[in-house]
XYZ file of C-alpha atoms in Angstrom:
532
model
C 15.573 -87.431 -91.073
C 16.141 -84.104 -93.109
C 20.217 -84.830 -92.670
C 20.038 -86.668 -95.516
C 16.207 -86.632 -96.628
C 15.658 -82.998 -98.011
C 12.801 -80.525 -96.153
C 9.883 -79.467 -98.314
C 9.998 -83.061 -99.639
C 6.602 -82.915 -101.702
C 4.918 -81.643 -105.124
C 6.631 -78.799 -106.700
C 8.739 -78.339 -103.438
C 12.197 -76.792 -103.524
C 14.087 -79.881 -103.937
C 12.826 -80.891 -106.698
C 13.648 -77.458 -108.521
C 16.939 -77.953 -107.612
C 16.981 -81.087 -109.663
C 16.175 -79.050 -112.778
C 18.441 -76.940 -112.452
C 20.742 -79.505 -111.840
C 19.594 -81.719 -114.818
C 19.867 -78.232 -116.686
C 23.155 -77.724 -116.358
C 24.850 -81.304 -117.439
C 22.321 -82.478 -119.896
C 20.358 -79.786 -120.941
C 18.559 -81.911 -124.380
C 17.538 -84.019 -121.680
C 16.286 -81.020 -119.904
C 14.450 -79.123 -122.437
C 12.665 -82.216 -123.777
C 11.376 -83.093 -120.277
C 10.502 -79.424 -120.183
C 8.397 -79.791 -123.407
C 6.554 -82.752 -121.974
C 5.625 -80.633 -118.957
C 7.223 -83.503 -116.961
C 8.879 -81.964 -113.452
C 11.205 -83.911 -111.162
C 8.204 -84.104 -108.533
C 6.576 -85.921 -110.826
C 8.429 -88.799 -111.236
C 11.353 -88.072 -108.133
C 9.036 -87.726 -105.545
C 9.725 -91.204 -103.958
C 13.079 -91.298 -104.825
C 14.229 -89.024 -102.795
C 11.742 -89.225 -100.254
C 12.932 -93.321 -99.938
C 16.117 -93.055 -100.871
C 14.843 -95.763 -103.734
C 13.607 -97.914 -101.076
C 10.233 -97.701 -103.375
C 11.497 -99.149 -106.516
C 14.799 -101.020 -105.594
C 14.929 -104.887 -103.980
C 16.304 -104.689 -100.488
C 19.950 -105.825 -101.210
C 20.459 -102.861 -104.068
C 18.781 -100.275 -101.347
C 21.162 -100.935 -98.677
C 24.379 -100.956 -100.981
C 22.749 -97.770 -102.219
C 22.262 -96.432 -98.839
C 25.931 -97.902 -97.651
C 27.325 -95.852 -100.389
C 25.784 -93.041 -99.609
C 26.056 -92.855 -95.549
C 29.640 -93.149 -96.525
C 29.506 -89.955 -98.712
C 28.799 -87.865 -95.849
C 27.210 -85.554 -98.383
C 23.711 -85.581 -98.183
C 23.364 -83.471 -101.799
C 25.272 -86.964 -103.153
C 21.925 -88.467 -103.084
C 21.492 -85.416 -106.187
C 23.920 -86.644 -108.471
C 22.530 -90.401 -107.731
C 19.293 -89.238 -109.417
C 21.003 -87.612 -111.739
C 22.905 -90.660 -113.110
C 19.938 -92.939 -113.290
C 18.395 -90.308 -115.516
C 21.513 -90.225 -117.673
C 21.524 -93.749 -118.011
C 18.098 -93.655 -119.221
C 18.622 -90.916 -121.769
C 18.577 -92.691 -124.923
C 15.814 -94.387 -124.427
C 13.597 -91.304 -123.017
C 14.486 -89.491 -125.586
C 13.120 -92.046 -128.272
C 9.701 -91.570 -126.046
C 8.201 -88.285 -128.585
C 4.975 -90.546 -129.014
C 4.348 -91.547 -125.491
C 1.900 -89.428 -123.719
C 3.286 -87.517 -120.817
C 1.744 -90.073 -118.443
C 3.540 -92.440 -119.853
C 6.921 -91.157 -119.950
C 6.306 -90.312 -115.853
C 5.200 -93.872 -115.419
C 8.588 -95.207 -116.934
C 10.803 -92.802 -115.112
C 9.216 -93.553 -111.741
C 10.195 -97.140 -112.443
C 13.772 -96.662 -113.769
C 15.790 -97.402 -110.290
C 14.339 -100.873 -110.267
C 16.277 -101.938 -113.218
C 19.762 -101.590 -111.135
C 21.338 -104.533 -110.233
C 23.778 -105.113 -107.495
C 26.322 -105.081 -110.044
C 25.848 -101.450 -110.823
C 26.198 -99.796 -107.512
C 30.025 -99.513 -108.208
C 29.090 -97.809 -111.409
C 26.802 -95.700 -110.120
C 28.529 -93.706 -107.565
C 31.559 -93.991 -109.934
C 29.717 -91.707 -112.448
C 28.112 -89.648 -109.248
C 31.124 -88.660 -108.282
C 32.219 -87.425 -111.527
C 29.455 -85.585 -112.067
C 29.584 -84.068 -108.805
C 32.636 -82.834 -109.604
C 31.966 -80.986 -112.584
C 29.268 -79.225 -110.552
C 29.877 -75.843 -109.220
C 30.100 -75.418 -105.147
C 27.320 -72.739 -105.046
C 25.008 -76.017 -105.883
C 25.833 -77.103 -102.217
C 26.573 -74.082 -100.117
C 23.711 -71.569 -101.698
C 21.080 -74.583 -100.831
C 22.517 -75.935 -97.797
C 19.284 -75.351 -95.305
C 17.752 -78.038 -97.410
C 19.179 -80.438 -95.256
C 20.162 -80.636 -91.398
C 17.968 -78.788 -88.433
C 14.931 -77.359 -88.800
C 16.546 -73.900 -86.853
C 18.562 -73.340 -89.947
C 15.626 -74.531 -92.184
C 15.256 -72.370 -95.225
C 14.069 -68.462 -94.869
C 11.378 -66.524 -96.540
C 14.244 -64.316 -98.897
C 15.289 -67.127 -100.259
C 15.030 -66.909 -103.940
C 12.162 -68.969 -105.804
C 14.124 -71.927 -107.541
C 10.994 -72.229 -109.748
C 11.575 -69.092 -111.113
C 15.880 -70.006 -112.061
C 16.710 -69.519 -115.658
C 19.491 -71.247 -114.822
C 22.135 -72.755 -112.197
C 23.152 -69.373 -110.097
C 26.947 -69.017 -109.073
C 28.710 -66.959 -106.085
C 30.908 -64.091 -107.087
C 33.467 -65.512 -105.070
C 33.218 -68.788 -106.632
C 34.146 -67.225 -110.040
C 37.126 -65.256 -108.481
C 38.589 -68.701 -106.173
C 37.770 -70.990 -109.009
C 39.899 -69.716 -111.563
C 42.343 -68.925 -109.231
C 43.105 -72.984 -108.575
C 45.219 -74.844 -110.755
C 44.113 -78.638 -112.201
C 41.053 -80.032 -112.202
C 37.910 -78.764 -110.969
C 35.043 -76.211 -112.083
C 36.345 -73.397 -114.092
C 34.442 -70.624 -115.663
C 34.432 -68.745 -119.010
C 32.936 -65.847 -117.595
C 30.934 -63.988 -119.948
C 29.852 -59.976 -119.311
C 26.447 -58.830 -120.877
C 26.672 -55.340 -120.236
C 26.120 -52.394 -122.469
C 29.794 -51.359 -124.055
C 29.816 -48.373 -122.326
C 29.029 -50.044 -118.506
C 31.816 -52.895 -119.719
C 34.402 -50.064 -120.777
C 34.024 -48.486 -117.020
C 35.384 -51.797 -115.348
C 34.648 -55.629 -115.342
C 36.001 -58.399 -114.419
C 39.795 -58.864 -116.678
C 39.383 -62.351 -117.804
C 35.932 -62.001 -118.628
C 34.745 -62.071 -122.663
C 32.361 -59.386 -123.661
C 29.307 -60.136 -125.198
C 26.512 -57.026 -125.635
C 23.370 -58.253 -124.814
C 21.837 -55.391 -126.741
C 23.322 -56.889 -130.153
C 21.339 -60.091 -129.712
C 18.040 -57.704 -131.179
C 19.691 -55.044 -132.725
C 22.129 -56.561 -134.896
C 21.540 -60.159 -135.003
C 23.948 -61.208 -137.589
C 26.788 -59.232 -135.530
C 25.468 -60.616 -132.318
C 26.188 -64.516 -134.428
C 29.689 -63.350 -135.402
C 30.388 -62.520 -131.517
C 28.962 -65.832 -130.023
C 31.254 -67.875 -132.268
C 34.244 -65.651 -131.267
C 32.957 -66.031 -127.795
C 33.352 -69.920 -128.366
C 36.438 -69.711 -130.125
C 37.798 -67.664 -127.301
C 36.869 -70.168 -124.997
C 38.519 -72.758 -126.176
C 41.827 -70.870 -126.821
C 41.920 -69.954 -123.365
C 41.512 -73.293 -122.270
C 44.597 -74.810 -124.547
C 46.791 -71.710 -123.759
C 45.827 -72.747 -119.530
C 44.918 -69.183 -119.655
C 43.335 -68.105 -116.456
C 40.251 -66.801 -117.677
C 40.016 -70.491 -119.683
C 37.094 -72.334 -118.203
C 34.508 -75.339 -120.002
C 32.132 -73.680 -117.515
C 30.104 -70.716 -119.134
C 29.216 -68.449 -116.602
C 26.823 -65.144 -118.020
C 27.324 -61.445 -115.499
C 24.717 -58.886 -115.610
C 24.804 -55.529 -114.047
C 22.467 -57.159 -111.010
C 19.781 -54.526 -111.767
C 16.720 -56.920 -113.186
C 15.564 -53.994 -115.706
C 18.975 -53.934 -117.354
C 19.642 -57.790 -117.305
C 16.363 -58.520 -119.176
C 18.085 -58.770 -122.374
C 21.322 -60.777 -120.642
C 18.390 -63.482 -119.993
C 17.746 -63.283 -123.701
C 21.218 -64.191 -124.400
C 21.224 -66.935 -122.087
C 17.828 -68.708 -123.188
C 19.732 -68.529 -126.489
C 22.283 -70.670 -125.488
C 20.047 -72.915 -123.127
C 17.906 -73.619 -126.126
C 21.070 -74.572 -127.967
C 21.367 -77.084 -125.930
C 24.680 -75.655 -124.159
C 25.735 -77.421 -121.065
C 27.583 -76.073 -118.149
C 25.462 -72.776 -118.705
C 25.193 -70.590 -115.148
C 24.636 -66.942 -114.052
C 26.700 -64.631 -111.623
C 24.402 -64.095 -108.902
C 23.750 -60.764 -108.243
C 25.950 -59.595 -111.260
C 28.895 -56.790 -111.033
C 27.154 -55.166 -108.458
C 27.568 -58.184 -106.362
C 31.489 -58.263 -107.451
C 32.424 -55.045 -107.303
C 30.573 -55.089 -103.386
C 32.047 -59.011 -102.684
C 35.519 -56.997 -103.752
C 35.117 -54.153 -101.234
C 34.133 -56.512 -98.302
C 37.336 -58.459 -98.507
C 39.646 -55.433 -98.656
C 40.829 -55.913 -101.841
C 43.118 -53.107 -101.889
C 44.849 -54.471 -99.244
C 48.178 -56.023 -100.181
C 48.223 -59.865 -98.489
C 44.916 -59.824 -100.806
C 44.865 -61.732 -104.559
C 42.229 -60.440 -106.025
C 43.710 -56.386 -106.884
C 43.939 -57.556 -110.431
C 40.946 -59.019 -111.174
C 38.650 -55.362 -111.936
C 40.024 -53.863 -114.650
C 39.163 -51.169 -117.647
C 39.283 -51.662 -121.235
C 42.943 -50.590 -121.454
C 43.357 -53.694 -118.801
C 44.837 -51.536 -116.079
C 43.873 -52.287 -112.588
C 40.706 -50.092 -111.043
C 39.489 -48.968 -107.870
C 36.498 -50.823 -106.496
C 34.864 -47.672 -104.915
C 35.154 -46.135 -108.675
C 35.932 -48.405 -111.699
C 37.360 -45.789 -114.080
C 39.707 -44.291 -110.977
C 43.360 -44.027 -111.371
C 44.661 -47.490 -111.480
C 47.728 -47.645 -108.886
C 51.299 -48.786 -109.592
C 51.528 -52.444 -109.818
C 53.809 -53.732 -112.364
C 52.162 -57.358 -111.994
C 49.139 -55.651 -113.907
C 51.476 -55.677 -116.564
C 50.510 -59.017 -118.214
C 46.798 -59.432 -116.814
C 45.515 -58.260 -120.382
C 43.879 -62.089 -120.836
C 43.907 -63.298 -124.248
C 39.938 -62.658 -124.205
C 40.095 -58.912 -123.489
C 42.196 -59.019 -126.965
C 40.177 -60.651 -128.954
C 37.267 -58.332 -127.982
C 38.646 -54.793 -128.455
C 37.317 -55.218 -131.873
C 34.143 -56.081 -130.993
C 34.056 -53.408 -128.266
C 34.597 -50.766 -130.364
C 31.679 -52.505 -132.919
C 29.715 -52.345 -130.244
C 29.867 -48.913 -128.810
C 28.864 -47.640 -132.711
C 25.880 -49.370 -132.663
C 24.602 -48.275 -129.730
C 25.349 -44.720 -130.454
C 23.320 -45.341 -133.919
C 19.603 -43.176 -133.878
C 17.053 -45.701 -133.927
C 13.822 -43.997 -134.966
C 10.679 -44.570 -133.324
C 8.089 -47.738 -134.660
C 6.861 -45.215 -137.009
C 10.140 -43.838 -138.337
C 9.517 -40.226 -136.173
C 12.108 -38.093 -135.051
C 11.080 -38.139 -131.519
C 9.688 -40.348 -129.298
C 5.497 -40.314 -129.080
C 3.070 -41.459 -126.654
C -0.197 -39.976 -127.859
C -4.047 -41.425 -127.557
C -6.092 -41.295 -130.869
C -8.360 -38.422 -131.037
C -11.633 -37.468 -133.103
C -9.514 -35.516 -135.469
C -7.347 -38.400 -136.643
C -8.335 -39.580 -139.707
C -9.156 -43.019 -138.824
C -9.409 -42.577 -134.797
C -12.160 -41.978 -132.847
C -13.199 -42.655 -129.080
C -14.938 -45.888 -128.411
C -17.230 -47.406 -125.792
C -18.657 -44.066 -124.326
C -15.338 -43.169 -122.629
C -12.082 -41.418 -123.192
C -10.008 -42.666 -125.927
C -7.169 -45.449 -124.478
C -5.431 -46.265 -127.471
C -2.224 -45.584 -128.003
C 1.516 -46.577 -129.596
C 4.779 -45.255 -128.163
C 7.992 -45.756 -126.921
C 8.653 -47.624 -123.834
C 11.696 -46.530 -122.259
C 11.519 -48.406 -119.276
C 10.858 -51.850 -118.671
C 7.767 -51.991 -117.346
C 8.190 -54.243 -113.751
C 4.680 -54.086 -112.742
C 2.896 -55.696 -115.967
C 0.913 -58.470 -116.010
C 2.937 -61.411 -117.920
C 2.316 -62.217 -121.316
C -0.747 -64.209 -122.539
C -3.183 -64.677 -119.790
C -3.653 -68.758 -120.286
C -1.072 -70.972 -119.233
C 0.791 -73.611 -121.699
C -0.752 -76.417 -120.896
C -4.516 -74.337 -121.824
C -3.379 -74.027 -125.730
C -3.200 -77.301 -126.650
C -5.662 -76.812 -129.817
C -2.752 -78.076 -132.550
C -3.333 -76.523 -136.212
C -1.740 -76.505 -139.885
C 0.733 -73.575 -139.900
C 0.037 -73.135 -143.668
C -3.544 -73.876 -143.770
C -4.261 -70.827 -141.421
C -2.056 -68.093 -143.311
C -4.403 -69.083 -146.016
C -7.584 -68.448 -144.289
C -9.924 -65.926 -146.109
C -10.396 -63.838 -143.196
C -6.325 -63.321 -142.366
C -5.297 -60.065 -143.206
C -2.140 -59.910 -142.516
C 0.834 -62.712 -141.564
C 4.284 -61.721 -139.764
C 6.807 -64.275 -139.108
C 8.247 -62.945 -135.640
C 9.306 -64.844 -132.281
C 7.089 -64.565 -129.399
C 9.314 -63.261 -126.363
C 8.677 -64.624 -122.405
C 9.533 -62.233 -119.171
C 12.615 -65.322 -118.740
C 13.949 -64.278 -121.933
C 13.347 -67.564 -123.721
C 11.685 -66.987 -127.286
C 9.863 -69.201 -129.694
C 9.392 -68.940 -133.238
C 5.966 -68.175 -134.238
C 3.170 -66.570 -136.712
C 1.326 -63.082 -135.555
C -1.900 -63.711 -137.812
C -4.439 -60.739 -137.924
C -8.060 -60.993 -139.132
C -10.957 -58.128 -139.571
C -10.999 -58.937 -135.426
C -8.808 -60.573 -133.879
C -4.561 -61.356 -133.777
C -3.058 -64.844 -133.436
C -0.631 -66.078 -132.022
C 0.599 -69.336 -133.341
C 3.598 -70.862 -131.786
C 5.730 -73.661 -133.744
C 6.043 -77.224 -132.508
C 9.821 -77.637 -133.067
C 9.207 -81.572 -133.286
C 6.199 -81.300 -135.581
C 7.032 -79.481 -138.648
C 4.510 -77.212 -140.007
C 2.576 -77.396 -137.365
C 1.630 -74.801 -134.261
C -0.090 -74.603 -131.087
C -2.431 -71.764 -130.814
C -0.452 -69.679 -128.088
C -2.642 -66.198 -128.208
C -6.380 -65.321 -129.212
C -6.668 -61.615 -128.570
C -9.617 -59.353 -129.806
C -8.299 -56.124 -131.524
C -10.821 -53.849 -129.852
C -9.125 -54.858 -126.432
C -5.540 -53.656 -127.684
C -4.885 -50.350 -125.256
C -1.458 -49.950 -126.217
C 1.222 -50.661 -128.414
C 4.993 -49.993 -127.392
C 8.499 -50.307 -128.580
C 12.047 -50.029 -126.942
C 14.008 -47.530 -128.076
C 16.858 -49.399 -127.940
C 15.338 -52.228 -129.880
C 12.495 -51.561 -132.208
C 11.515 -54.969 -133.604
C 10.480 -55.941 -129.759
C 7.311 -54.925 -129.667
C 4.778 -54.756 -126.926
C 0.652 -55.052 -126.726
C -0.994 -54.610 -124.163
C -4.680 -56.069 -123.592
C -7.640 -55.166 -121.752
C -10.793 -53.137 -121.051
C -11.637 -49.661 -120.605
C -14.323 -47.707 -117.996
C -14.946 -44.093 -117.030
C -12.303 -44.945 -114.034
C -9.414 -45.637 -116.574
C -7.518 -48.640 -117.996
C -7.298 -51.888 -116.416
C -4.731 -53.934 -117.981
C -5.452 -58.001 -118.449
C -2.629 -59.503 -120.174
C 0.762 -58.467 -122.372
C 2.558 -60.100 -124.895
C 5.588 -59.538 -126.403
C 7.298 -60.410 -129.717
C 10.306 -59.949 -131.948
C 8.801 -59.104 -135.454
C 11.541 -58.140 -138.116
C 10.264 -54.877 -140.241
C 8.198 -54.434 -137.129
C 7.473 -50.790 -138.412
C 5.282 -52.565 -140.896
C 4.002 -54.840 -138.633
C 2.396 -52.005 -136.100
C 1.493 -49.812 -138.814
C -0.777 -52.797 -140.784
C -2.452 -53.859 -137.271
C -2.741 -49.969 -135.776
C -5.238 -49.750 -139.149
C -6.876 -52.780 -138.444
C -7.571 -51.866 -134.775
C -8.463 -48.354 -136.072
C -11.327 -49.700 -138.368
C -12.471 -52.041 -135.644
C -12.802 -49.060 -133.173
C -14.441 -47.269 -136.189
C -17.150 -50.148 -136.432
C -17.975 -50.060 -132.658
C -18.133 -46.527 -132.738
C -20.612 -46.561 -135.819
């Protein structure tokens, strides 16, 4: 049965967060709106896959269907079979924004009886063209789905649930672009720091600093449309580093790549398809690199690490002498030329002082005390709050808001509550999850409490209430170094045995200097009233 039925067949089992991601990558609009509607592929896929559409099809389409597929010899076809009923359905799910969420599940579940025996053709026609745009890590990196239950799937294996996005092999990325005609391709796109990129990457690969994306957005714009520009050069020149196929490399260390996710919720959100990661990120290529030998001389790959001056580099120590190869010669890809500039850009900004949320010289971490003007200790215990710099991403913190989505479902007037009496203060800002994604929304602050209120992109003017958070329960407010407008609070409630932290939010709040200073005084003369 699981040859060509997939294991863990059920709600929100791994299957079905495959689909996502596969849905995700070709048509992400459809994607993102399903993803608004809360509606996952177990919802409405469930029986599809677990009947092959024996549920909803007449028996003549189900066996052409099954015919077809048995004939495939690929049991992740049945994938891109799903995939194409969906896409045939597009237009008219999309026109669905009124229909309640049951609804829209109700008319997916019964989309496959609409096919006709006159369709099969069509069907796996467009299946197979889909599947060919589709990278090969798809199949081999979720193989155990399918076949014995001794090679079923093992307890490491990463939570699909968790995917930003479609993951890729390093040695995908090197063999792809290596093969001439058709097939997947990849623009490969490295989010390091300048100064990590400079040491070695990959020599085809287009650099795009992460770090930009909050610290100089209008620069960070400028490089994303020289990043698509560059794309599309390559691919007219038949440059190999040309590729439809965007394909975003980290460093592979998760506290670094934080801000890479950032850059590639951007481009999710803009609806990009074809939008993957590198798994494991240069770490996993420079180590993929050394396992094959690649110094060895039958091997193909020698050219593909290289420094900013395009030279060849060791894979033991990426700014080692390159060797003498006068191949190397030409490798310089049209990308690494049209970044130098950027580069450079780059490295200044990052070597720019950023002062601290409150414009000091060094960085502070300090608790208020009784000799502060405003600060005193609260609650019969030592004093917990406190606003400083975070220079570490903090990997054991409770994420964000402590209520799920689907918990904030109170709608309100965006306008109507800046105008509220009892707001204080208003700052426009974006609201920033642990995936990276981020959402525009309003930080509203009263004599008591902050708001959160996050936009409905489809319902102008209007928000959900995302946050309610009591100012007395604020125990710390942080900022990166690196990036001062993200800014992090951090909830909960304070005993004689210390802090216990209950939820943290971030946001992106321009002028966020302003921002902390207004709501440090309004938590200050909240703490002064309980003290009182």
């Amino acid at each position: 049965m699981n040859k060509y039925i997939p294991r863990d067949c059920s709600q929100k089992g791994r299957p079905f967060h495959l689909f996502r991601l596969l849905i995700q990558y070709h048509e992400p609009e459809l994607c993102s709106y399903l993803d608004t509607k809360k509606i996952t592929p177990d919802s409405y896929a469930l029986n599809w896959l677990g009947s092959l559409f024996a549920c909803y099809c007449s028996i003549e389409v189900t066996q052409a269907i099954w015919d077809g597929y048995l004939q495939q010899a690929d049991p992740f076809f049945i994938y891109f079979l799903m995939l194409i009923i969906l896409v045939n359905a597009k237009e008219v799910i999309l026109t669905q924004e009124s229909d309640s969420k049951e609804e829209v599940i109700q008319f997916l579940q019964n989309t496959p009886s609409s096919l006709n025996i006159e369709d099969i053709e069509d069907l796996f026609s467009l299946a197979q063209y889909y599947c060919s745009k589709t990278p090969a890590s798809f199949r081999k990196d979720n193989h155990h789905l399918f076949g014995s239950t001794l090679l079923g799937i093992k307890d490491d294996d990463a939570d699909l649930s968790q995917a930003l996005c479609l993951a890729i092999s390093v040695s995908e990325i090197l063999q792809a672009n290596q093969l001439q005609g058709e097939g997947v391709r990849f623009f490969v796109v490295d989010c390091r720091p300048a100064e990590q990129y400079n040491a070695g990457h990959l020599a085809t690969a287009f650099h795009l600093d992460s770090d930009l994306m909050l610290q100089n957005p209008s620069e960070f714009a400028q490089s994303v449309k020289s990043l698509l520009e560059a794309q599309k050069q390559s691919i007219e020149s038949g440059s190999i580093a040309g590729g439809e196929h965007l394909c975003f490399m980290g460093s592979g260390r998760e506290e670094e790549d934080m801000y890479m996710n950032m850059v590639l919720a951007h481009f999710l959100q803009k609806n990009k398809e074809y939008v993957s990661i590198a798994s494991g990120g240069f770490m996993a290529l420079q180590q993929h690199l050394a396992d094959i030998n690649v110094d060895g001389p039958e091997n193909g790959y020698g050219h593909w690490i290289a420094s900013t001056s395009g030279s060849r580099s060791s894979i033991n120590s990426v700014d080692g002498e390159s060797p003498n190869g006068s191949n190397d010669r030409g490798m310089k890809s049209l990308v690494n030329k049209m970044t130098v500039a950027l580069k450079t850009k780059s490295v200044n900004v990052k070597e720019k002082v950023i002062s601290f949320i409150e414009n000091t010289s060094t960085p502070v971490d300090r608790h208020v005390s009784s000799s502060d003007r405003v600060g005193k200790p609260y609650r019969g215990v030592k004093p917990v709050f406190s606003i400083g710099d975070e220079e570490e991403y903090d990997t054991d913190e409770i994420d964000s808001s402590s209520m799920s989505d689907d918990d904030r479902k109170e709608v309100v007037n965006i306008q109507t509550w800046i105008n509220k009496p009892d707001v204080k203060h208003h700052f426009p800002c974006k609201e920033v999850k642990e995936s990276g994604h981020m959402f525009p929304s309003h930080l509203l602050v009263t004599a008591t409490h902050m708001y959160c209120l996050r936009e409905i992109v489809s319902r102008k003017g209007l928000a959900y209430i995302q946050s309610r958070q009591a100012l007395n329960s604020v125990v710390k407010i942080t900022s990166k170094k690196k990036h001062p407008e993200l800014i992090t609070f951090k909830y909960g409630n304070s005993s004689a045995s210390g802090i216990e932290i209950l939820a943290i939010e971030r946001y992106l709040i321009p002028n966020a200097g302003d921002a902390t200073k207004a709501i440090k005084q309004q938590i200050m003369k909240v703490l002064d009233a309980l003290e009182s």
